PDB file of N, CA and C in Angstrom:
ATOM      1  N   UNK A   1      22.586  -9.195  18.488  1.00 40.00           N
ATOM      2  CA  UNK A   1      21.328  -8.357  17.738  1.00 40.00           C
ATOM      3  C   UNK A   1      20.745  -9.870  17.299  1.00 40.00           C
ATOM      4  N   UNK A   2      19.320  -9.500  16.918  1.00 45.00           N
ATOM      5  CA  UNK A   2      18.515 -10.963  17.358  1.00 45.00           C
ATOM      6  C   UNK A   2      18.234 -10.860  15.662  1.00 45.00           C
ATOM      7  N   UNK A   3      17.415 -11.573  15.422  1.00 52.00           N
ATOM      8  CA  UNK A   3      17.375 -11.448  13.939  1.00 52.00           C
ATOM      9  C   UNK A   3      15.936 -11.098  13.764  1.00 52.00           C
ATOM     10  N   UNK A   4      15.025 -10.427  14.433  1.00 53.00           N
ATOM     11  CA  UNK A   4      14.370  -9.321  14.235  1.00 53.00           C
ATOM     12  C   UNK A   4      14.503  -8.113  14.348  1.00 53.00           C
ATOM     13  N   UNK A   5      15.654  -7.978  15.105  1.00 52.00           N
ATOM     14  CA  UNK A   5      16.655  -6.739  15.666  1.00 52.00           C
ATOM     15  C   UNK A   5      17.415  -6.405  13.438  1.00 52.00           C
ATOM     16  N   UNK A   6      17.766  -7.629  13.503  1.00 52.00           N
ATOM     17  CA  UNK A   6      18.665  -7.584  12.188  1.00 52.00           C
ATOM     18  C   UNK A   6      17.672  -6.947  10.489  1.00 52.00           C
ATOM     19  N   UNK A   7      16.384  -7.311  11.285  1.00 49.00           N
ATOM     20  CA  UNK A   7      15.942  -6.919   9.895  1.00 49.00           C
ATOM     21  C   UNK A   7      15.209  -5.806   9.943  1.00 49.00           C
ATOM     22  N   UNK A   8      14.806  -5.603  11.289  1.00 51.00           N
ATOM     23  CA  UNK A   8      13.976  -3.868  11.470  1.00 51.00           C
ATOM     24  C   UNK A   8      15.330  -2.883  11.142  1.00 51.00           C
ATOM     25  N   UNK A   9      16.590  -2.927  11.544  1.00 46.00           N
ATOM     26  CA  UNK A   9      17.847  -2.066  10.864  1.00 46.00           C
ATOM     27  C   UNK A   9      17.636  -2.201   9.521  1.00 46.00           C
ATOM     28  N   UNK A  10      17.318  -3.595   8.491  1.00 50.00           N
ATOM     29  CA  UNK A  10      17.601  -3.270   7.403  1.00 50.00           C
ATOM     30  C   UNK A  10      16.676  -2.506   6.977  1.00 50.00           C
ATOM     31  N   UNK A  11      15.362  -2.545   7.652  1.00 51.00           N
ATOM     32  CA  UNK A  11      13.761  -2.608   6.898  1.00 51.00           C
ATOM     33  C   UNK A  11      14.313  -1.016   7.237  1.00 51.00           C
ATOM     34  N   UNK A  12      14.755   0.076   8.481  1.00 56.00           N
ATOM     35  CA  UNK A  12      15.121   1.303   8.384  1.00 56.00           C
ATOM     36  C   UNK A  12      15.856   1.715   7.427  1.00 56.00           C
ATOM     37  N   UNK A  13      17.168   1.098   6.820  1.00 75.00           N
ATOM     38  CA  UNK A  13      17.587   1.378   5.564  1.00 75.00           C
ATOM     39  C   UNK A  13      17.503   1.690   4.474  1.00 75.00           C
ATOM     40  N   UNK A  14      15.970   0.739   4.104  1.00 87.00           N
ATOM     41  CA  UNK A  14      15.923   0.420   2.636  1.00 87.00           C
ATOM     42  C   UNK A  14      14.732   1.178   2.248  1.00 87.00           C
ATOM     43  N   UNK A  15      13.845   1.358   3.528  1.00 92.00           N
ATOM     44  CA  UNK A  15      12.343   1.323   2.669  1.00 92.00           C
ATOM     45  C   UNK A  15      12.397   3.434   3.267  1.00 92.00           C
ATOM     46  N   UNK A  16      12.335   3.823   2.648  1.00 92.00           N
ATOM     47  CA  UNK A  16      11.978   5.471   2.956  1.00 92.00           C
ATOM     48  C   UNK A  16      10.760   6.312   2.434  1.00 92.00           C
ATOM     49  N   UNK A  17      10.460   6.960   2.743  1.00 91.00           N
ATOM     50  CA  UNK A  17       9.402   8.267   2.718  1.00 91.00           C
ATOM     51  C   UNK A  17       9.720   9.555   2.476  1.00 91.00           C
ATOM     52  N   UNK A  18       9.688  10.542   1.415  1.00 90.00           N
ATOM     53  CA  UNK A  18       9.869  11.541   1.334  1.00 90.00           C
ATOM     54  C   UNK A  18       8.732  12.484   0.771  1.00 90.00           C
ATOM     55  N   UNK A  19       8.617  13.224   1.126  1.00 90.00           N
ATOM     56  CA  UNK A  19       7.245  13.797   0.709  1.00 90.00           C
ATOM     57  C   UNK A  19       7.585  14.113  -1.425  1.00 90.00           C
ATOM     58  N   UNK A  20       8.704  14.464  -1.506  1.00 91.00           N
ATOM     59  CA  UNK A  20       9.864  14.320  -2.794  1.00 91.00           C
ATOM     60  C   UNK A  20       9.249  13.077  -4.181  1.00 91.00           C
ATOM     61  N   UNK A  21       9.164  12.276  -3.343  1.00 89.00           N
ATOM     62  CA  UNK A  21       9.070  10.835  -3.999  1.00 89.00           C
ATOM     63  C   UNK A  21       7.322  10.288  -3.666  1.00 89.00           C
ATOM     64  N   UNK A  22       6.590  10.181  -4.809  1.00 89.00           N
ATOM     65  CA  UNK A  22       5.683   9.802  -5.132  1.00 89.00           C
ATOM     66  C   UNK A  22       4.949  10.196  -3.944  1.00 89.00           C
ATOM     67  N   UNK A  23       4.544  11.192  -3.281  1.00 89.00           N
ATOM     68  CA  UNK A  23       3.944  11.991  -2.488  1.00 89.00           C
ATOM     69  C   UNK A  23       3.818  11.476  -0.982  1.00 89.00           C
ATOM     70  N   UNK A  24       5.505  10.985  -0.933  1.00 89.00           N
ATOM     71  CA  UNK A  24       5.525  10.525   0.372  1.00 89.00           C
ATOM     72  C   UNK A  24       5.482   9.750   1.022  1.00 89.00           C
ATOM     73  N   UNK A  25       4.620   8.412   0.161  1.00 92.00           N
ATOM     74  CA  UNK A  25       4.163   7.193   0.294  1.00 92.00           C
ATOM     75  C   UNK A  25       5.530   5.960   0.425  1.00 92.00           C
ATOM     76  N   UNK A  26       5.727   5.302   1.197  1.00 94.00           N
ATOM     77  CA  UNK A  26       6.848   4.837   1.262  1.00 94.00           C
ATOM     78  C   UNK A  26       7.414   3.944   0.157  1.00 94.00           C
ATOM     79  N   UNK A  27       8.706   4.044  -0.538  1.00 95.00           N
ATOM     80  CA  UNK A  27       8.973   2.920  -1.400  1.00 95.00           C
ATOM     81  C   UNK A  27      10.172   3.009  -1.394  1.00 95.00           C
ATOM     82  N   UNK A  28      11.131   1.565  -1.979  1.00 94.00           N
ATOM     83  CA  UNK A  28      12.622   0.779  -1.502  1.00 94.00           C
ATOM     84  C   UNK A  28      13.508   2.105  -1.343  1.00 94.00           C
ATOM     85  N   UNK A  29      14.135   2.256  -0.918  1.00 92.00           N
ATOM     86  CA  UNK A  29      15.670   3.265  -1.748  1.00 92.00           C
ATOM     87  C   UNK A  29      16.337   2.987  -2.723  1.00 92.00           C
ATOM     88  N   UNK A  30      16.050   4.253  -2.842  1.00 91.00           N
ATOM     89  CA  UNK A  30      16.669   4.482  -4.453  1.00 91.00           C
ATOM     90  C   UNK A  30      15.702   3.980  -5.377  1.00 91.00           C
ATOM     91  N   UNK A  31      14.794   4.025  -5.778  1.00 92.00           N
ATOM     92  CA  UNK A  31      14.309   3.420  -6.559  1.00 92.00           C
ATOM     93  C   UNK A  31      12.858   4.458  -6.520  1.00 92.00           C
ATOM     94  N   UNK A  32      11.507   3.844  -6.912  1.00 92.00           N
ATOM     95  CA  UNK A  32      10.457   4.885  -7.144  1.00 92.00           C
ATOM     96  C   UNK A  32       9.327   3.302  -6.865  1.00 92.00           C
ATOM     97  N   UNK A  33       9.730   2.376  -6.352  1.00 94.00           N
ATOM     98  CA  UNK A  33       8.622   0.821  -6.980  1.00 94.00           C
ATOM     99  C   UNK A  33       7.826   1.404  -4.801  1.00 94.00           C
ATOM    100  N   UNK A  34       6.909   1.324  -4.668  1.00 94.00           N
ATOM    101  CA  UNK A  34       6.270   1.204  -4.028  1.00 94.00           C
ATOM    102  C   UNK A  34       6.450   0.158  -3.105  1.00 94.00           C
ATOM    103  N   UNK A  35       6.510   0.622  -1.709  1.00 95.00           N
ATOM    104  CA  UNK A  35       6.694  -0.856  -0.576  1.00 95.00           C
ATOM    105  C   UNK A  35       5.164  -1.370  -1.211  1.00 95.00           C
ATOM    106  N   UNK A  36       3.679  -0.815  -0.725  1.00 94.00           N
ATOM    107  CA  UNK A  36       2.430  -1.387  -0.707  1.00 94.00           C
ATOM    108  C   UNK A  36       1.995  -1.733  -1.824  1.00 94.00           C
ATOM    109  N   UNK A  37       2.850  -2.070  -2.693  1.00 94.00           N
ATOM    110  CA  UNK A  37       2.575  -2.838  -3.891  1.00 94.00           C
ATOM    111  C   UNK A  37       3.359  -3.932  -4.402  1.00 94.00           C
ATOM    112  N   UNK A  38       4.606  -3.925  -3.804  1.00 95.00           N
ATOM    113  CA  UNK A  38       4.932  -4.962  -3.415  1.00 95.00           C
ATOM    114  C   UNK A  38       4.500  -6.029  -2.551  1.00 95.00           C
ATOM    115  N   UNK A  39       4.787  -5.890  -1.463  1.00 95.00           N
ATOM    116  CA  UNK A  39       3.648  -6.472  -0.459  1.00 95.00           C
ATOM    117  C   UNK A  39       2.283  -7.384  -0.991  1.00 95.00           C
ATOM    118  N   UNK A  40       1.137  -6.506  -2.013  1.00 94.00           N
ATOM    119  CA  UNK A  40       0.052  -6.937  -2.317  1.00 94.00           C
ATOM    120  C   UNK A  40       0.570  -7.782  -3.601  1.00 94.00           C
ATOM    121  N   UNK A  41       1.179  -8.073  -3.957  1.00 94.00           N
ATOM    122  CA  UNK A  41       2.021  -8.827  -5.349  1.00 94.00           C
ATOM    123  C   UNK A  41       2.339 -10.159  -4.599  1.00 94.00           C
ATOM    124  N   UNK A  42       3.483  -9.903  -3.513  1.00 95.00           N
ATOM    125  CA  UNK A  42       4.055 -11.097  -2.728  1.00 95.00           C
ATOM    126  C   UNK A  42       2.626 -11.690  -2.303  1.00 95.00           C
ATOM    127  N   UNK A  43       1.825 -11.117  -1.152  1.00 94.00           N
ATOM    128  CA  UNK A  43       0.275 -11.531  -0.789  1.00 94.00           C
ATOM    129  C   UNK A  43      -0.929 -12.434  -1.509  1.00 94.00           C
ATOM    130  N   UNK A  44      -0.753 -11.959  -2.893  1.00 93.00           N
ATOM    131  CA  UNK A  44      -1.466 -12.526  -3.860  1.00 93.00           C
ATOM    132  C   UNK A  44      -1.376 -13.200  -4.624  1.00 93.00           C
ATOM    133  N   UNK A  45       0.819 -13.966  -3.776  1.00 93.00           N
ATOM    134  CA  UNK A  45       1.252 -15.014  -4.069  1.00 93.00           C
ATOM    135  C   UNK A  45       1.466 -15.141  -5.517  1.00 93.00           C
ATOM    136  N   UNK A  46       1.888 -14.081  -5.802  1.00 93.00           N
ATOM    137  CA  UNK A  46       2.157 -13.826  -7.749  1.00 93.00           C
ATOM    138  C   UNK A  46       4.080 -14.091  -7.511  1.00 93.00           C
ATOM    139  N   UNK A  47       4.266 -14.852  -7.906  1.00 94.00           N
ATOM    140  CA  UNK A  47       6.022 -16.332  -8.036  1.00 94.00           C
ATOM    141  C   UNK A  47       6.817 -15.042  -7.854  1.00 94.00           C
ATOM    142  N   UNK A  48       7.842 -14.952  -6.964  1.00 95.00           N
ATOM    143  CA  UNK A  48       8.443 -13.999  -6.613  1.00 95.00           C
ATOM    144  C   UNK A  48       9.610 -13.777  -7.786  1.00 95.00           C
ATOM    145  N   UNK A  49       9.258 -14.442  -8.986  1.00 95.00           N
ATOM    146  CA  UNK A  49      10.796 -14.358  -9.946  1.00 95.00           C
ATOM    147  C   UNK A  49       9.438 -13.409 -10.958  1.00 95.00           C
ATOM    148  N   UNK A  50       8.123 -13.449 -11.048  1.00 96.00           N
ATOM    149  CA  UNK A  50       7.364 -12.394 -12.221  1.00 96.00           C
ATOM    150  C   UNK A  50       7.568 -11.628 -11.217  1.00 96.00           C
ATOM    151  N   UNK A  51       7.167 -11.132  -9.477  1.00 95.00           N
ATOM    152  CA  UNK A  51       7.673  -9.783  -8.949  1.00 95.00           C
ATOM    153  C   UNK A  51       8.959  -9.474  -9.803  1.00 95.00           C
ATOM    154  N   UNK A  52       9.750  -9.881  -9.162  1.00 95.00           N
ATOM    155  CA  UNK A  52      11.417  -9.451 -10.004  1.00 95.00           C
ATOM    156  C   UNK A  52      11.646  -9.074 -11.096  1.00 95.00           C
ATOM    157  N   UNK A  53      10.975  -9.347 -11.987  1.00 95.00           N
ATOM    158  CA  UNK A  53      10.963  -9.351 -13.495  1.00 95.00           C
ATOM    159  C   UNK A  53      10.300  -7.872 -13.313  1.00 95.00           C
ATOM    160  N   UNK A  54       9.402  -7.716 -12.813  1.00 94.00           N
ATOM    161  CA  UNK A  54       7.971  -6.075 -12.992  1.00 94.00           C
ATOM    162  C   UNK A  54       9.213  -5.050 -12.402  1.00 94.00           C
ATOM    163  N   UNK A  55       9.659  -5.754 -11.320  1.00 93.00           N
ATOM    164  CA  UNK A  55      10.537  -4.424 -10.852  1.00 93.00           C
ATOM    165  C   UNK A  55      12.126  -4.460 -11.287  1.00 93.00           C
ATOM    166  N   UNK A  56      12.694  -4.667 -12.014  1.00 94.00           N
ATOM    167  CA  UNK A  56      14.041  -4.927 -11.862  1.00 94.00           C
ATOM    168  C   UNK A  56      14.695  -4.474 -11.148  1.00 94.00           C
ATOM    169  N   UNK A  57      14.832  -2.866 -10.434  1.00 93.00           N
ATOM    170  CA  UNK A  57      15.423  -2.009  -9.580  1.00 93.00           C
ATOM    171  C   UNK A  57      15.580  -2.738  -8.045  1.00 93.00           C
ATOM    172  N   UNK A  58      14.816  -3.753  -8.046  1.00 94.00           N
ATOM    173  CA  UNK A  58      14.680  -4.665  -6.130  1.00 94.00           C
ATOM    174  C   UNK A  58      15.356  -5.952  -6.419  1.00 94.00           C
ATOM    175  N   UNK A  59      15.447  -6.266  -5.446  1.00 93.00           N
ATOM    176  CA  UNK A  59      16.514  -7.561  -5.095  1.00 93.00           C
ATOM    177  C   UNK A  59      15.136  -8.227  -4.356  1.00 93.00           C
ATOM    178  N   UNK A  60      15.466  -9.494  -4.468  1.00 93.00           N
ATOM    179  CA  UNK A  60      15.136 -10.769  -3.736  1.00 93.00           C
ATOM    180  C   UNK A  60      14.528 -10.110  -1.899  1.00 93.00           C
ATOM    181  N   UNK A  61      15.489  -9.764  -1.119  1.00 93.00           N
ATOM    182  CA  UNK A  61      15.179  -9.725   0.023  1.00 93.00           C
ATOM    183  C   UNK A  61      14.164  -8.278   0.263  1.00 93.00           C
ATOM    184  N   UNK A  62      14.101  -7.504  -0.975  1.00 94.00           N
ATOM    185  CA  UNK A  62      13.048  -6.355  -0.689  1.00 94.00           C
ATOM    186  C   UNK A  62      11.426  -6.950  -0.805  1.00 94.00           C
ATOM    187  N   UNK A  63      11.330  -7.512  -1.249  1.00 95.00           N
ATOM    188  CA  UNK A  63      10.562  -8.491  -0.841  1.00 95.00           C
ATOM    189  C   UNK A  63       9.927  -8.940  -0.046  1.00 95.00           C
ATOM    190  N   UNK A  64      10.614  -9.269   1.355  1.00 94.00           N
ATOM    191  CA  UNK A  64      10.277  -9.884   2.841  1.00 94.00           C
ATOM    192  C   UNK A  64      10.025  -8.511   3.414  1.00 94.00           C
ATOM    193  N   UNK A  65      10.894  -7.637   3.283  1.00 94.00           N
ATOM    194  CA  UNK A  65      10.674  -6.246   3.737  1.00 94.00           C
ATOM    195  C   UNK A  65       9.480  -5.849   3.141  1.00 94.00           C
ATOM    196  N   UNK A  66       9.566  -5.832   2.366  1.00 95.00           N
ATOM    197  CA  UNK A  66       7.892  -5.057   1.790  1.00 95.00           C
ATOM    198  C   UNK A  66       6.713  -5.772   3.000  1.00 95.00           C
ATOM    199  N   UNK A  67       7.076  -6.740   3.025  1.00 94.00           N
ATOM    200  CA  UNK A  67       5.665  -7.214   2.859  1.00 94.00           C
ATOM    201  C   UNK A  67       5.406  -7.326   4.695  1.00 94.00           C
ATOM    202  N   UNK A  68       7.050  -7.329   5.268  1.00 94.00           N
ATOM    203  CA  UNK A  68       6.919  -7.155   7.195  1.00 94.00           C
ATOM    204  C   UNK A  68       6.761  -5.491   7.279  1.00 94.00           C
ATOM    205  N   UNK A  69       7.255  -4.682   6.221  1.00 94.00           N
ATOM    206  CA  UNK A  69       7.231  -3.634   6.753  1.00 94.00           C
ATOM    207  C   UNK A  69       5.028  -2.887   6.132  1.00 94.00           C
ATOM    208  N   UNK A  70       4.788  -3.788   5.486  1.00 94.00           N
ATOM    209  CA  UNK A  70       2.820  -3.317   5.209  1.00 94.00           C
ATOM    210  C   UNK A  70       1.929  -3.509   6.427  1.00 94.00           C
ATOM    211  N   UNK A  71       2.777  -5.114   7.275  1.00 93.00           N
ATOM    212  CA  UNK A  71       2.202  -5.934   7.800  1.00 93.00           C
ATOM    213  C   UNK A  71       2.611  -4.713   9.103  1.00 93.00           C
ATOM    214  N   UNK A  72       3.481  -4.079   9.390  1.00 93.00           N
ATOM    215  CA  UNK A  72       3.574  -3.284  10.362  1.00 93.00           C
ATOM    216  C   UNK A  72       3.216  -2.272  10.582  1.00 93.00           C
ATOM    217  N   UNK A  73       2.681  -0.945   9.363  1.00 91.00           N
ATOM    218  CA  UNK A  73       2.219  -0.374   9.009  1.00 91.00           C
ATOM    219  C   UNK A  73       0.984   0.016   7.720  1.00 91.00           C
ATOM    220  N   UNK A  74      -0.287  -0.981   8.715  1.00 89.00           N
ATOM    221  CA  UNK A  74      -1.395  -1.197   7.051  1.00 89.00           C
ATOM    222  C   UNK A  74      -1.574   0.607   6.447  1.00 89.00           C
ATOM    223  N   UNK A  75      -2.210   0.083   5.483  1.00 86.00           N
ATOM    224  CA  UNK A  75      -2.664   1.612   5.081  1.00 86.00           C
ATOM    225  C   UNK A  75      -3.903   2.025   5.903  1.00 86.00           C
ATOM    226  N   UNK A  76      -3.907   3.395   6.021  1.00 82.00           N
ATOM    227  CA  UNK A  76      -5.221   3.908   6.428  1.00 82.00           C
ATOM    228  C   UNK A  76      -6.158   4.688   5.849  1.00 82.00           C
ATOM    229  N   UNK A  77      -7.141   4.189   6.170  1.00 75.00           N
ATOM    230  CA  UNK A  77      -8.631   4.296   4.800  1.00 75.00           C
ATOM    231  C   UNK A  77      -9.812   4.467   5.869  1.00 75.00           C
ATOM    232  N   UNK A  78     -11.051   4.236   5.349  1.00 63.00           N
ATOM    233  CA  UNK A  78     -12.086   3.814   5.496  1.00 63.00           C
ATOM    234  C   UNK A  78     -12.022   2.134   4.961  1.00 63.00           C
ATOM    235  N   UNK A  79     -12.289   1.490   6.134  1.00 59.00           N
ATOM    236  CA  UNK A  79     -12.605  -0.283   5.296  1.00 59.00           C
ATOM    237  C   UNK A  79     -13.546  -0.034   5.070  1.00 59.00           C
ATOM    238  N   UNK A  80     -13.600  -1.219   4.214  1.00 60.00           N
ATOM    239  CA  UNK A  80     -14.377  -2.026   2.930  1.00 60.00           C
ATOM    240  C   UNK A  80     -15.442  -2.753   3.513  1.00 60.00           C
ATOM    241  N   UNK A  81     -16.449  -2.765   3.116  1.00 60.00           N
ATOM    242  CA  UNK A  81     -17.624  -2.858   3.220  1.00 60.00           C
ATOM    243  C   UNK A  81     -18.823  -2.874   3.842  1.00 60.00           C
ATOM    244  N   UNK A  82     -18.494  -1.340   4.540  1.00 58.00           N
ATOM    245  CA  UNK A  82     -19.031  -0.860   4.756  1.00 58.00           C
ATOM    246  C   UNK A  82     -19.821   0.229   4.382  1.00 58.00           C
ATOM    247  N   UNK A  83     -21.411   0.464   3.626  1.00 59.00           N
ATOM    248  CA  UNK A  83     -21.152   1.810   3.166  1.00 59.00           C
ATOM    249  C   UNK A  83     -22.060   3.051   4.063  1.00 59.00           C
ATOM    250  N   UNK A  84     -21.325   3.701   3.433  1.00 60.00           N
ATOM    251  CA  UNK A  84     -21.708   5.275   4.612  1.00 60.00           C
ATOM    252  C   UNK A  84     -23.384   5.365   4.474  1.00 60.00           C
ATOM    253  N   UNK A  85     -23.733   5.046   3.510  1.00 58.00           N
ATOM    254  CA  UNK A  85     -24.794   5.749   3.282  1.00 58.00           C
ATOM    255  C   UNK A  85     -25.954   4.962   4.100  1.00 58.00           C
ATOM    256  N   UNK A  86     -25.773   3.518   5.661  1.00 62.00           N
ATOM    257  CA  UNK A  86     -27.128   2.979   5.122  1.00 62.00           C
ATOM    258  C   UNK A  86     -28.089   3.321   5.962  1.00 62.00           C
ATOM    259  N   UNK A  87     -29.185   2.726   5.329  1.00 64.00           N
ATOM    260  CA  UNK A  87     -30.399   2.965   5.815  1.00 64.00           C
ATOM    261  C   UNK A  87     -30.745   4.263   5.100  1.00 64.00           C
ATOM    262  N   UNK A  88     -30.059   4.743   4.086  1.00 61.00           N
ATOM    263  CA  UNK A  88     -30.763   5.624   2.622  1.00 61.00           C
ATOM    264  C   UNK A  88     -30.962   5.602   1.692  1.00 61.00           C
ATOM    265  N   UNK A  89     -31.481   5.497   1.142  1.00 63.00           N
ATOM    266  CA  UNK A  89     -31.609   5.709  -0.471  1.00 63.00           C
ATOM    267  C   UNK A  89     -31.319   6.939  -1.703  1.00 63.00           C
ATOM    268  N   UNK A  90     -29.642   7.288  -1.740  1.00 62.00           N
ATOM    269  CA  UNK A  90     -28.941   7.711  -2.918  1.00 62.00           C
ATOM    270  C   UNK A  90     -29.852   8.778  -3.759  1.00 62.00           C
ATOM    271  N   UNK A  91     -29.976   9.594  -3.976  1.00 58.00           N
ATOM    272  CA  UNK A  91     -30.622  10.236  -5.378  1.00 58.00           C
ATOM    273  C   UNK A  91     -30.390  10.735  -6.540  1.00 58.00           C
ATOM    274  N   UNK A  92     -30.712   9.845  -7.107  1.00 62.00           N
ATOM    275  CA  UNK A  92     -30.328   9.980  -8.387  1.00 62.00           C
ATOM    276  C   UNK A  92     -30.979  11.354  -9.370  1.00 62.00           C
ATOM    277  N   UNK A  93     -29.683  11.685 -10.278  1.00 62.00           N
ATOM    278  CA  UNK A  93     -29.977  12.656 -11.196  1.00 62.00           C
ATOM    279  C   UNK A  93     -31.428  12.771 -11.788  1.00 62.00           C
ATOM    280  N   UNK A  94     -32.075  13.807 -11.789  1.00 62.00           N
ATOM    281  CA  UNK A  94     -34.135  13.909 -12.159  1.00 62.00           C
ATOM    282  C   UNK A  94     -34.350  13.648 -11.702  1.00 62.00           C
ATOM    283  N   UNK A  95     -34.008  13.180 -10.298  1.00 58.00           N
ATOM    284  CA  UNK A  95     -34.855  12.722  -9.123  1.00 58.00           C
ATOM    285  C   UNK A  95     -34.388  13.404  -7.623  1.00 58.00           C
ATOM    286  N   UNK A  96     -34.620  14.953  -8.051  1.00 60.00           N
ATOM    287  CA  UNK A  96     -34.020  14.923  -6.973  1.00 60.00           C
ATOM    288  C   UNK A  96     -36.057  16.287  -6.393  1.00 60.00           C
ATOM    289  N   UNK A  97     -35.985  15.509  -4.430  1.00 63.00           N
ATOM    290  CA  UNK A  97     -37.841  16.555  -4.291  1.00 63.00           C
ATOM    291  C   UNK A  97     -37.676  17.185  -4.544  1.00 63.00           C
ATOM    292  N   UNK A  98     -38.522  18.546  -4.693  1.00 67.00           N
ATOM    293  CA  UNK A  98     -38.932  19.879  -5.283  1.00 67.00           C
ATOM    294  C   UNK A  98     -39.695  20.305  -3.909  1.00 67.00           C
ATOM    295  N   UNK A  99     -39.466  21.415  -3.516  1.00 72.00           N
ATOM    296  CA  UNK A  99     -40.071  22.044  -2.248  1.00 72.00           C
ATOM    297  C   UNK A  99     -41.751  22.554  -2.500  1.00 72.00           C
ATOM    298  N   UNK A 100     -42.589  22.035  -2.505  1.00 73.00           N
ATOM    299  CA  UNK A 100     -43.971  22.467  -2.423  1.00 73.00           C
ATOM    300  C   UNK A 100     -44.408  23.866  -1.984  1.00 73.00           C
ATOM    301  N   UNK A 101     -44.692  25.067  -3.141  1.00 64.00           N
ATOM    302  CA  UNK A 101     -44.593  26.102  -2.978  1.00 64.00           C
ATOM    303  C   UNK A 101     -45.961  27.392  -2.975  1.00 64.00           C
TER     304      UNK A 101
END
């Protein structure tokens, strides 16, 4: 088995998604630690020892698995920086146009 296959095998056993735990968001098995939170912390450059102190139920290898999982399974949602109201002006309270009658 190659190194990437080893990582995938560990990832499959370590990261779980259960509708009864945090609405089905992926967590590290046996904890309620969100994988995306851990990956975001690592990617933000927070020191590993500080992350591990914040989440005492996880181990060092979980950090790398969380990053790999988050890269392989990005969160779905609307892209940032694109306004859904391009070319329009939002109506503010008290400025609702009235029909002439």
